[in-house]
Amino acid sequence: MEFKDVTKNPLLKKYNNYTAFENKKIVTILDEQQLLRLLTEKNRKNATQLAYENWDELEAKEMTNNLDKKQTIKEFAIYLLNYLVATDRLKMNKNATNIFYKRDVELKKPDLLKQLDEIKKTEQSNKNTKNALNGKKIKNYNKLI
């Protein structure tokens, strides 16, 4: 399957067909505990990296006052690891159990990460609004000329 993907499109870095094939087969080979162990090990490094990136963003926004950096990052890493594992489980098998599992993980999101998401959403909304207004000004200005 991997060779077939490469021959079809050598520019692909991610082999979609191969990944889908692998996801279907791995669920039938591994039991639940083995699958969780595999996904945990696969996502551990990424979760830790994301936790540090979130901490850096919180520091930049001065939201880390009186917080223990080590403990907060550990809390973020645990949440993010659970989230990444739930996301991968859902990609492998989109059944009701995995959908509810991911939703449960999302509901346990730390408050600081929720606040950070709201700030990002607000900033993006403001940016989109400014871009839209600037576009209208330019269009209206061109009509006047």
PDB file of N, CA, C and O in Angstrom, residues 54-133:
ATOM      1  N   ASN A  54       1.746  26.045  24.800  1.00  0.00           N
ATOM      2  CA  ASN A  54       0.614  26.721  25.446  1.00  0.00           C
ATOM      3  C   ASN A  54       1.091  27.554  26.636  1.00  0.00           C
ATOM      4  O   ASN A  54       0.597  28.659  26.857  1.00  0.00           O
ATOM      5  N   TRP A  55       2.045  27.037  27.404  1.00  0.00           N
ATOM      6  CA  TRP A  55       2.591  27.798  28.531  1.00  0.00           C
ATOM      7  C   TRP A  55       3.243  29.082  28.031  1.00  0.00           C
ATOM      8  O   TRP A  55       3.048  30.153  28.620  1.00  0.00           O
ATOM      9  N   ASP A  56       4.011  28.974  26.949  1.00  0.00           N
ATOM     10  CA  ASP A  56       4.676  30.155  26.395  1.00  0.00           C
ATOM     11  C   ASP A  56       3.661  31.207  25.947  1.00  0.00           C
ATOM     12  O   ASP A  56       3.853  32.407  26.155  1.00  0.00           O
ATOM     13  N   GLU A  57       2.569  30.753  25.345  1.00  0.00           N
ATOM     14  CA  GLU A  57       1.520  31.691  24.925  1.00  0.00           C
ATOM     15  C   GLU A  57       0.878  32.358  26.134  1.00  0.00           C
ATOM     16  O   GLU A  57       0.593  33.559  26.110  1.00  0.00           O
ATOM     17  N   LEU A  58       0.641  31.585  27.188  1.00  0.00           N
ATOM     18  CA  LEU A  58       0.059  32.157  28.406  1.00  0.00           C
ATOM     19  C   LEU A  58       1.011  33.170  29.033  1.00  0.00           C
ATOM     20  O   LEU A  58       0.573  34.209  29.522  1.00  0.00           O
ATOM     21  N   GLU A  59       2.301  32.868  29.021  1.00  0.00           N
ATOM     22  CA  GLU A  59       3.293  33.816  29.544  1.00  0.00           C
ATOM     23  C   GLU A  59       3.302  35.099  28.731  1.00  0.00           C
ATOM     24  O   GLU A  59       3.382  36.193  29.280  1.00  0.00           O
ATOM     25  N   ALA A  60       3.203  34.970  27.412  1.00  0.00           N
ATOM     26  CA  ALA A  60       3.205  36.146  26.547  1.00  0.00           C
ATOM     27  C   ALA A  60       1.987  37.027  26.817  1.00  0.00           C
ATOM     28  O   ALA A  60       2.058  38.248  26.678  1.00  0.00           O
ATOM     29  N   LYS A  61       0.895  36.413  27.212  1.00  0.00           N
ATOM     30  CA  LYS A  61      -0.326  37.159  27.507  1.00  0.00           C
ATOM     31  C   LYS A  61      -0.442  37.504  28.998  1.00  0.00           C
ATOM     32  O   LYS A  61      -1.485  37.971  29.456  1.00  0.00           O
ATOM     33  N   GLU A  62       0.642  37.241  29.722  1.00  0.00           N
ATOM     34  CA  GLU A  62       0.730  37.544  31.164  1.00  0.00           C
ATOM     35  C   GLU A  62      -0.407  36.908  31.958  1.00  0.00           C
ATOM     36  O   GLU A  62      -1.027  37.536  32.809  1.00  0.00           O
ATOM     37  N   MET A  63      -0.665  35.642  31.692  1.00  0.00           N
ATOM     38  CA  MET A  63      -1.723  34.913  32.404  1.00  0.00           C
ATOM     39  C   MET A  63      -1.159  33.857  33.340  1.00  0.00           C
ATOM     40  O   MET A  63      -1.889  33.009  33.830  1.00  0.00           O
ATOM     41  N   THR A  64       0.148  33.906  33.617  1.00  0.00           N
ATOM     42  CA  THR A  64       0.778  32.865  34.424  1.00  0.00           C
ATOM     43  C   THR A  64       1.150  33.331  35.824  1.00  0.00           C
ATOM     44  O   THR A  64       1.946  32.687  36.501  1.00  0.00           O
ATOM     45  N   ASN A  65       0.582  34.423  36.275  1.00  0.00           N
ATOM     46  CA  ASN A  65       0.916  34.949  37.593  1.00  0.00           C
ATOM     47  C   ASN A  65       0.580  33.934  38.675  1.00  0.00           C
ATOM     48  O   ASN A  65      -0.500  33.346  38.696  1.00  0.00           O
ATOM     49  N   ASN A  66       1.522  33.733  39.598  1.00  0.00           N
ATOM     50  CA  ASN A  66       1.357  32.851  40.756  1.00  0.00           C
ATOM     51  C   ASN A  66       1.051  31.398  40.375  1.00  0.00           C
ATOM     52  O   ASN A  66       0.420  30.673  41.140  1.00  0.00           O
ATOM     53  N   LEU A  67       1.461  30.953  39.216  1.00  0.00           N
ATOM     54  CA  LEU A  67       1.263  29.564  38.805  1.00  0.00           C
ATOM     55  C   LEU A  67       2.585  28.816  38.840  1.00  0.00           C
ATOM     56  O   LEU A  67       3.629  29.376  38.511  1.00  0.00           O
ATOM     57  N   ASP A  68       2.520  27.575  39.254  1.00  0.00           N
ATOM     58  CA  ASP A  68       3.684  26.708  39.249  1.00  0.00           C
ATOM     59  C   ASP A  68       3.859  26.167  37.831  1.00  0.00           C
ATOM     60  O   ASP A  68       3.010  25.407  37.340  1.00  0.00           O
ATOM     61  N   LYS A  69       4.940  26.573  37.187  1.00  0.00           N
ATOM     62  CA  LYS A  69       5.156  26.223  35.784  1.00  0.00           C
ATOM     63  C   LYS A  69       5.190  24.709  35.588  1.00  0.00           C
ATOM     64  O   LYS A  69       4.516  24.174  34.699  1.00  0.00           O
ATOM     65  N   LYS A  70       5.931  24.025  36.417  1.00  0.00           N
ATOM     66  CA  LYS A  70       6.102  22.583  36.257  1.00  0.00           C
ATOM     67  C   LYS A  70       4.761  21.850  36.402  1.00  0.00           C
ATOM     68  O   LYS A  70       4.422  20.990  35.586  1.00  0.00           O
ATOM     69  N   GLN A  71       4.004  22.208  37.412  1.00  0.00           N
ATOM     70  CA  GLN A  71       2.712  21.552  37.658  1.00  0.00           C
ATOM     71  C   GLN A  71       1.702  21.880  36.560  1.00  0.00           C
ATOM     72  O   GLN A  71       0.949  21.019  36.107  1.00  0.00           O
ATOM     73  N   THR A  72       1.683  23.124  36.124  1.00  0.00           N
ATOM     74  CA  THR A  72       0.737  23.543  35.084  1.00  0.00           C
ATOM     75  C   THR A  72       1.044  22.851  33.760  1.00  0.00           C
ATOM     76  O   THR A  72       0.134  22.363  33.088  1.00  0.00           O
ATOM     77  N   ILE A  73       2.314  22.787  33.411  1.00  0.00           N
ATOM     78  CA  ILE A  73       2.698  22.113  32.172  1.00  0.00           C
ATOM     79  C   ILE A  73       2.360  20.631  32.254  1.00  0.00           C
ATOM     80  O   ILE A  73       1.885  20.040  31.278  1.00  0.00           O
ATOM     81  N   LYS A  74       2.558  20.038  33.414  1.00  0.00           N
ATOM     82  CA  LYS A  74       2.214  18.619  33.603  1.00  0.00           C
ATOM     83  C   LYS A  74       0.713  18.404  33.400  1.00  0.00           C
ATOM     84  O   LYS A  74       0.295  17.472  32.717  1.00  0.00           O
ATOM     85  N   GLU A  75      -0.094  19.307  33.953  1.00  0.00           N
ATOM     86  CA  GLU A  75      -1.552  19.229  33.794  1.00  0.00           C
ATOM     87  C   GLU A  75      -1.940  19.376  32.317  1.00  0.00           C
ATOM     88  O   GLU A  75      -2.770  18.613  31.807  1.00  0.00           O
ATOM     89  N   PHE A  76      -1.333  20.340  31.634  1.00  0.00           N
ATOM     90  CA  PHE A  76      -1.608  20.539  30.206  1.00  0.00           C
ATOM     91  C   PHE A  76      -1.208  19.298  29.403  1.00  0.00           C
ATOM     92  O   PHE A  76      -1.943  18.858  28.521  1.00  0.00           O
ATOM     93  N   ALA A  77      -0.033  18.744  29.706  1.00  0.00           N
ATOM     94  CA  ALA A  77       0.473  17.586  28.959  1.00  0.00           C
ATOM     95  C   ALA A  77      -0.448  16.380  29.133  1.00  0.00           C
ATOM     96  O   ALA A  77      -0.724  15.667  28.163  1.00  0.00           O
ATOM     97  N   ILE A  78      -0.947  16.162  30.331  1.00  0.00           N
ATOM     98  CA  ILE A  78      -1.865  15.045  30.573  1.00  0.00           C
ATOM     99  C   ILE A  78      -3.146  15.232  29.781  1.00  0.00           C
ATOM    100  O   ILE A  78      -3.627  14.308  29.113  1.00  0.00           O
ATOM    101  N   TYR A  79      -3.697  16.439  29.829  1.00  0.00           N
ATOM    102  CA  TYR A  79      -4.921  16.705  29.061  1.00  0.00           C
ATOM    103  C   TYR A  79      -4.675  16.520  27.567  1.00  0.00           C
ATOM    104  O   TYR A  79      -5.449  15.857  26.871  1.00  0.00           O
ATOM    105  N   LEU A  80      -3.599  17.117  27.068  1.00  0.00           N
ATOM    106  CA  LEU A  80      -3.316  17.055  25.631  1.00  0.00           C
ATOM    107  C   LEU A  80      -3.027  15.629  25.169  1.00  0.00           C
ATOM    108  O   LEU A  80      -3.433  15.240  24.077  1.00  0.00           O
ATOM    109  N   LEU A  81      -2.369  14.844  26.012  1.00  0.00           N
ATOM    110  CA  LEU A  81      -2.128  13.443  25.672  1.00  0.00           C
ATOM    111  C   LEU A  81      -3.456  12.690  25.559  1.00  0.00           C
ATOM    112  O   LEU A  81      -3.691  11.962  24.594  1.00  0.00           O
ATOM    113  N   ASN A  82      -4.327  12.905  26.525  1.00  0.00           N
ATOM    114  CA  ASN A  82      -5.651  12.265  26.469  1.00  0.00           C
ATOM    115  C   ASN A  82      -6.418  12.715  25.231  1.00  0.00           C
ATOM    116  O   ASN A  82      -7.091  11.914  24.579  1.00  0.00           O
ATOM    117  N   TYR A  83      -6.321  13.996  24.903  1.00  0.00           N
ATOM    118  CA  TYR A  83      -7.019  14.525  23.741  1.00  0.00           C
ATOM    119  C   TYR A  83      -6.477  13.910  22.444  1.00  0.00           C
ATOM    120  O   TYR A  83      -7.252  13.514  21.570  1.00  0.00           O
ATOM    121  N   LEU A  84      -5.162  13.843  22.309  1.00  0.00           N
ATOM    122  CA  LEU A  84      -4.558  13.282  21.099  1.00  0.00           C
ATOM    123  C   LEU A  84      -4.880  11.792  20.953  1.00  0.00           C
ATOM    124  O   LEU A  84      -5.153  11.317  19.847  1.00  0.00           O
ATOM    125  N   VAL A  85      -4.863  11.066  22.069  1.00  0.00           N
ATOM    126  CA  VAL A  85      -5.210   9.646  22.033  1.00  0.00           C
ATOM    127  C   VAL A  85      -6.674   9.483  21.620  1.00  0.00           C
ATOM    128  O   VAL A  85      -7.007   8.642  20.780  1.00  0.00           O
ATOM    129  N   ALA A  86      -7.557  10.301  22.185  1.00  0.00           N
ATOM    130  CA  ALA A  86      -8.979  10.226  21.835  1.00  0.00           C
ATOM    131  C   ALA A  86      -9.192  10.555  20.357  1.00  0.00           C
ATOM    132  O   ALA A  86     -10.008   9.911  19.684  1.00  0.00           O
ATOM    133  N   THR A  87      -8.470  11.526  19.857  1.00  0.00           N
ATOM    134  CA  THR A  87      -8.578  11.901  18.444  1.00  0.00           C
ATOM    135  C   THR A  87      -8.120  10.756  17.539  1.00  0.00           C
ATOM    136  O   THR A  87      -8.784  10.435  16.558  1.00  0.00           O
ATOM    137  N   ASP A  88      -7.003  10.137  17.895  1.00  0.00           N
ATOM    138  CA  ASP A  88      -6.508   9.008  17.096  1.00  0.00           C
ATOM    139  C   ASP A  88      -7.463   7.818  17.160  1.00  0.00           C
ATOM    140  O   ASP A  88      -7.681   7.145  16.155  1.00  0.00           O
ATOM    141  N   ARG A  89      -8.018   7.556  18.344  1.00  0.00           N
ATOM    142  CA  ARG A  89      -8.980   6.456  18.462  1.00  0.00           C
ATOM    143  C   ARG A  89     -10.186   6.705  17.568  1.00  0.00           C
ATOM    144  O   ARG A  89     -10.698   5.794  16.927  1.00  0.00           O
ATOM    145  N   LEU A  90     -10.621   7.942  17.519  1.00  0.00           N
ATOM    146  CA  LEU A  90     -11.776   8.289  16.687  1.00  0.00           C
ATOM    147  C   LEU A  90     -11.444   8.138  15.201  1.00  0.00           C
ATOM    148  O   LEU A  90     -12.288   7.702  14.422  1.00  0.00           O
ATOM    149  N   LYS A  91     -10.218   8.488  14.811  1.00  0.00           N
ATOM    150  CA  LYS A  91      -9.807   8.308  13.416  1.00  0.00           C
ATOM    151  C   LYS A  91      -9.775   6.829  13.041  1.00  0.00           C
ATOM    152  O   LYS A  91     -10.089   6.468  11.912  1.00  0.00           O
ATOM    153  N   MET A  92      -9.397   5.995  13.991  1.00  0.00           N
ATOM    154  CA  MET A  92      -9.293   4.562  13.716  1.00  0.00           C
ATOM    155  C   MET A  92     -10.649   3.877  13.650  1.00  0.00           C
ATOM    156  O   MET A  92     -10.849   2.965  12.859  1.00  0.00           O
ATOM    157  N   ASN A  93     -11.546   4.313  14.505  1.00  0.00           N
ATOM    158  CA  ASN A  93     -12.851   3.662  14.571  1.00  0.00           C
ATOM    159  C   ASN A  93     -13.878   4.687  15.022  1.00  0.00           C
ATOM    160  O   ASN A  93     -13.946   5.031  16.195  1.00  0.00           O
ATOM    161  N   LYS A  94     -14.648   5.181  14.084  1.00  0.00           N
ATOM    162  CA  LYS A  94     -15.609   6.245  14.386  1.00  0.00           C
ATOM    163  C   LYS A  94     -16.923   5.613  14.868  1.00  0.00           C
ATOM    164  O   LYS A  94     -17.919   5.586  14.161  1.00  0.00           O
ATOM    165  N   ASN A  95     -16.891   5.133  16.107  1.00  0.00           N
ATOM    166  CA  ASN A  95     -18.096   4.567  16.707  1.00  0.00           C
ATOM    167  C   ASN A  95     -18.553   5.456  17.860  1.00  0.00           C
ATOM    168  O   ASN A  95     -17.865   6.401  18.246  1.00  0.00           O
ATOM    169  N   ALA A  96     -19.703   5.151  18.405  1.00  0.00           N
ATOM    170  CA  ALA A  96     -20.288   5.987  19.459  1.00  0.00           C
ATOM    171  C   ALA A  96     -19.393   6.052  20.695  1.00  0.00           C
ATOM    172  O   ALA A  96     -19.250   7.107  21.317  1.00  0.00           O
ATOM    173  N   THR A  97     -18.776   4.938  21.041  1.00  0.00           N
ATOM    174  CA  THR A  97     -17.915   4.903  22.226  1.00  0.00           C
ATOM    175  C   THR A  97     -16.765   5.890  22.094  1.00  0.00           C
ATOM    176  O   THR A  97     -16.487   6.661  23.022  1.00  0.00           O
ATOM    177  N   ASN A  98     -16.108   5.897  20.947  1.00  0.00           N
ATOM    178  CA  ASN A  98     -14.971   6.796  20.747  1.00  0.00           C
ATOM    179  C   ASN A  98     -15.405   8.255  20.628  1.00  0.00           C
ATOM    180  O   ASN A  98     -14.690   9.158  21.052  1.00  0.00           O
ATOM    181  N   ILE A  99     -16.572   8.493  20.063  1.00  0.00           N
ATOM    182  CA  ILE A  99     -17.099   9.863  19.977  1.00  0.00           C
ATOM    183  C   ILE A  99     -17.356  10.401  21.380  1.00  0.00           C
ATOM    184  O   ILE A  99     -16.966  11.528  21.712  1.00  0.00           O
ATOM    185  N   PHE A 100     -17.999   9.596  22.224  1.00  0.00           N
ATOM    186  CA  PHE A 100     -18.281  10.033  23.594  1.00  0.00           C
ATOM    187  C   PHE A 100     -17.005  10.148  24.412  1.00  0.00           C
ATOM    188  O   PHE A 100     -16.872  11.056  25.237  1.00  0.00           O
ATOM    189  N   TYR A 101     -16.037   9.269  24.164  1.00  0.00           N
ATOM    190  CA  TYR A 101     -14.761   9.338  24.867  1.00  0.00           C
ATOM    191  C   TYR A 101     -14.061  10.660  24.563  1.00  0.00           C
ATOM    192  O   TYR A 101     -13.576  11.340  25.479  1.00  0.00           O
ATOM    193  N   LYS A 102     -14.039  11.047  23.297  1.00  0.00           N
ATOM    194  CA  LYS A 102     -13.395  12.308  22.926  1.00  0.00           C
ATOM    195  C   LYS A 102     -14.140  13.494  23.535  1.00  0.00           C
ATOM    196  O   LYS A 102     -13.524  14.437  24.025  1.00  0.00           O
ATOM    197  N   ARG A 103     -15.466  13.451  23.521  1.00  0.00           N
ATOM    198  CA  ARG A 103     -16.255  14.524  24.104  1.00  0.00           C
ATOM    199  C   ARG A 103     -15.986  14.649  25.602  1.00  0.00           C
ATOM    200  O   ARG A 103     -15.856  15.753  26.124  1.00  0.00           O
ATOM    201  N   ASP A 104     -15.871  13.523  26.279  1.00  0.00           N
ATOM    202  CA  ASP A 104     -15.570  13.554  27.713  1.00  0.00           C
ATOM    203  C   ASP A 104     -14.206  14.175  27.985  1.00  0.00           C
ATOM    204  O   ASP A 104     -14.046  14.939  28.938  1.00  0.00           O
ATOM    205  N   VAL A 105     -13.247  13.852  27.152  1.00  0.00           N
ATOM    206  CA  VAL A 105     -11.909  14.437  27.308  1.00  0.00           C
ATOM    207  C   VAL A 105     -11.979  15.941  27.079  1.00  0.00           C
ATOM    208  O   VAL A 105     -11.401  16.719  27.846  1.00  0.00           O
ATOM    209  N   GLU A 106     -12.692  16.377  26.060  1.00  0.00           N
ATOM    210  CA  GLU A 106     -12.810  17.810  25.764  1.00  0.00           C
ATOM    211  C   GLU A 106     -13.487  18.570  26.903  1.00  0.00           C
ATOM    212  O   GLU A 106     -13.152  19.717  27.167  1.00  0.00           O
ATOM    213  N   LEU A 107     -14.433  17.937  27.580  1.00  0.00           N
ATOM    214  CA  LEU A 107     -15.124  18.591  28.690  1.00  0.00           C
ATOM    215  C   LEU A 107     -14.214  18.792  29.900  1.00  0.00           C
ATOM    216  O   LEU A 107     -14.489  19.646  30.743  1.00  0.00           O
ATOM    217  N   LYS A 108     -13.131  18.040  29.982  1.00  0.00           N
ATOM    218  CA  LYS A 108     -12.203  18.144  31.107  1.00  0.00           C
ATOM    219  C   LYS A 108     -11.033  19.071  30.807  1.00  0.00           C
ATOM    220  O   LYS A 108     -10.026  19.043  31.513  1.00  0.00           O
ATOM    221  N   LYS A 109     -11.173  19.886  29.798  1.00  0.00           N
ATOM    222  CA  LYS A 109     -10.101  20.806  29.398  1.00  0.00           C
ATOM    223  C   LYS A 109      -9.802  21.780  30.536  1.00  0.00           C
ATOM    224  O   LYS A 109     -10.720  22.364  31.127  1.00  0.00           O
ATOM    225  N   PRO A 110      -8.524  21.992  30.862  1.00  0.00           N
ATOM    226  CA  PRO A 110      -8.165  22.943  31.926  1.00  0.00           C
ATOM    227  C   PRO A 110      -8.669  24.354  31.615  1.00  0.00           C
ATOM    228  O   PRO A 110      -8.713  24.772  30.458  1.00  0.00           O
ATOM    229  N   ASP A 111      -9.036  25.068  32.669  1.00  0.00           N
ATOM    230  CA  ASP A 111      -9.606  26.413  32.515  1.00  0.00           C
ATOM    231  C   ASP A 111      -8.673  27.367  31.778  1.00  0.00           C
ATOM    232  O   ASP A 111      -9.124  28.176  30.965  1.00  0.00           O
ATOM    233  N   LEU A 112      -7.377  27.290  32.069  1.00  0.00           N
ATOM    234  CA  LEU A 112      -6.438  28.191  31.397  1.00  0.00           C
ATOM    235  C   LEU A 112      -6.415  27.957  29.889  1.00  0.00           C
ATOM    236  O   LEU A 112      -6.327  28.906  29.108  1.00  0.00           O
ATOM    237  N   LEU A 113      -6.503  26.707  29.474  1.00  0.00           N
ATOM    238  CA  LEU A 113      -6.524  26.420  28.037  1.00  0.00           C
ATOM    239  C   LEU A 113      -7.829  26.911  27.412  1.00  0.00           C
ATOM    240  O   LEU A 113      -7.831  27.380  26.271  1.00  0.00           O
ATOM    241  N   LYS A 114      -8.919  26.819  28.156  1.00  0.00           N
ATOM    242  CA  LYS A 114     -10.194  27.353  27.661  1.00  0.00           C
ATOM    243  C   LYS A 114     -10.086  28.861  27.475  1.00  0.00           C
ATOM    244  O   LYS A 114     -10.544  29.415  26.471  1.00  0.00           O
ATOM    245  N   GLN A 115      -9.492  29.542  28.459  1.00  0.00           N
ATOM    246  CA  GLN A 115      -9.327  30.992  28.370  1.00  0.00           C
ATOM    247  C   GLN A 115      -8.430  31.362  27.196  1.00  0.00           C
ATOM    248  O   GLN A 115      -8.712  32.315  26.468  1.00  0.00           O
ATOM    249  N   LEU A 116      -7.360  30.589  27.006  1.00  0.00           N
ATOM    250  CA  LEU A 116      -6.448  30.842  25.899  1.00  0.00           C
ATOM    251  C   LEU A 116      -7.166  30.664  24.561  1.00  0.00           C
ATOM    252  O   LEU A 116      -6.995  31.473  23.648  1.00  0.00           O
ATOM    253  N   ASP A 117      -7.995  29.650  24.455  1.00  0.00           N
ATOM    254  CA  ASP A 117      -8.767  29.439  23.225  1.00  0.00           C
ATOM    255  C   ASP A 117      -9.723  30.597  22.959  1.00  0.00           C
ATOM    256  O   ASP A 117      -9.879  31.031  21.823  1.00  0.00           O
ATOM    257  N   GLU A 118     -10.361  31.097  24.000  1.00  0.00           N
ATOM    258  CA  GLU A 118     -11.277  32.235  23.845  1.00  0.00           C
ATOM    259  C   GLU A 118     -10.529  33.482  23.383  1.00  0.00           C
ATOM    260  O   GLU A 118     -11.010  34.220  22.531  1.00  0.00           O
ATOM    261  N   ILE A 119      -9.354  33.709  23.956  1.00  0.00           N
ATOM    262  CA  ILE A 119      -8.545  34.859  23.555  1.00  0.00           C
ATOM    263  C   ILE A 119      -8.144  34.740  22.092  1.00  0.00           C
ATOM    264  O   ILE A 119      -8.246  35.696  21.316  1.00  0.00           O
ATOM    265  N   LYS A 120      -7.705  33.543  21.681  1.00  0.00           N
ATOM    266  CA  LYS A 120      -7.321  33.324  20.281  1.00  0.00           C
ATOM    267  C   LYS A 120      -8.509  33.537  19.348  1.00  0.00           C
ATOM    268  O   LYS A 120      -8.378  34.137  18.285  1.00  0.00           O
ATOM    269  N   LYS A 121      -9.666  33.043  19.770  1.00  0.00           N
ATOM    270  CA  LYS A 121     -10.872  33.180  18.948  1.00  0.00           C
ATOM    271  C   LYS A 121     -11.245  34.653  18.805  1.00  0.00           C
ATOM    272  O   LYS A 121     -11.589  35.115  17.718  1.00  0.00           O
ATOM    273  N   THR A 122     -11.153  35.402  19.879  1.00  0.00           N
ATOM    274  CA  THR A 122     -11.462  36.834  19.853  1.00  0.00           C
ATOM    275  C   THR A 122     -10.471  37.584  18.970  1.00  0.00           C
ATOM    276  O   THR A 122     -10.867  38.429  18.174  1.00  0.00           O
ATOM    277  N   GLU A 123      -9.182  37.257  19.121  1.00  0.00           N
ATOM    278  CA  GLU A 123      -8.168  37.912  18.299  1.00  0.00           C
ATOM    279  C   GLU A 123      -8.388  37.614  16.817  1.00  0.00           C
ATOM    280  O   GLU A 123      -8.256  38.506  15.975  1.00  0.00           O
ATOM    281  N   GLN A 124      -8.708  36.376  16.494  1.00  0.00           N
ATOM    282  CA  GLN A 124      -8.952  35.999  15.102  1.00  0.00           C
ATOM    283  C   GLN A 124     -10.184  36.712  14.558  1.00  0.00           C
ATOM    284  O   GLN A 124     -10.196  37.184  13.427  1.00  0.00           O
ATOM    285  N   SER A 125     -11.214  36.813  15.388  1.00  0.00           N
ATOM    286  CA  SER A 125     -12.435  37.506  14.975  1.00  0.00           C
ATOM    287  C   SER A 125     -12.152  38.980  14.717  1.00  0.00           C
ATOM    288  O   SER A 125     -12.625  39.542  13.717  1.00  0.00           O
ATOM    289  N   ASN A 126     -11.388  39.603  15.600  1.00  0.00           N
ATOM    290  CA  ASN A 126     -11.021  41.012  15.413  1.00  0.00           C
ATOM    291  C   ASN A 126     -10.198  41.201  14.149  1.00  0.00           C
ATOM    292  O   ASN A 126     -10.398  42.158  13.404  1.00  0.00           O
ATOM    293  N   LYS A 127      -9.283  40.264  13.910  1.00  0.00           N
ATOM    294  CA  LYS A 127      -8.438  40.344  12.717  1.00  0.00           C
ATOM    295  C   LYS A 127      -9.282  40.213  11.449  1.00  0.00           C
ATOM    296  O   LYS A 127      -9.105  40.969  10.495  1.00  0.00           O
ATOM    297  N   ASN A 128     -10.224  39.266  11.458  1.00  0.00           N
ATOM    298  CA  ASN A 128     -11.102  39.082  10.302  1.00  0.00           C
ATOM    299  C   ASN A 128     -11.971  40.314  10.060  1.00  0.00           C
ATOM    300  O   ASN A 128     -12.188  40.717   8.922  1.00  0.00           O
ATOM    301  N   THR A 129     -12.456  40.912  11.144  1.00  0.00           N
ATOM    302  CA  THR A 129     -13.283  42.105  11.033  1.00  0.00           C
ATOM    303  C   THR A 129     -12.478  43.262  10.445  1.00  0.00           C
ATOM    304  O   THR A 129     -12.957  43.960   9.551  1.00  0.00           O
ATOM    305  N   LYS A 130     -11.254  43.446  10.927  1.00  0.00           N
ATOM    306  CA  LYS A 130     -10.402  44.513  10.402  1.00  0.00           C
ATOM    307  C   LYS A 130     -10.103  44.300   8.929  1.00  0.00           C
ATOM    308  O   LYS A 130     -10.134  45.240   8.139  1.00  0.00           O
ATOM    309  N   ASN A 131      -9.811  43.049   8.566  1.00  0.00           N
ATOM    310  CA  ASN A 131      -9.534  42.752   7.157  1.00  0.00           C
ATOM    311  C   ASN A 131     -10.755  43.031   6.286  1.00  0.00           C
ATOM    312  O   ASN A 131     -10.637  43.561   5.186  1.00  0.00           O
ATOM    313  N   ALA A 132     -11.922  42.671   6.792  1.00  0.00           N
ATOM    314  CA  ALA A 132     -13.152  42.907   6.034  1.00  0.00           C
ATOM    315  C   ALA A 132     -13.404  44.403   5.883  1.00  0.00           C
ATOM    316  O   ALA A 132     -13.773  44.872   4.803  1.00  0.00           O
ATOM    317  N   LEU A 133     -13.186  45.155   6.949  1.00  0.00           N
ATOM    318  CA  LEU A 133     -13.388  46.598   6.888  1.00  0.00           C
ATOM    319  C   LEU A 133     -12.369  47.248   5.959  1.00  0.00           C
ATOM    320  O   LEU A 133     -12.711  48.147   5.193  1.00  0.00           O
TER     321      LEU A 133
END
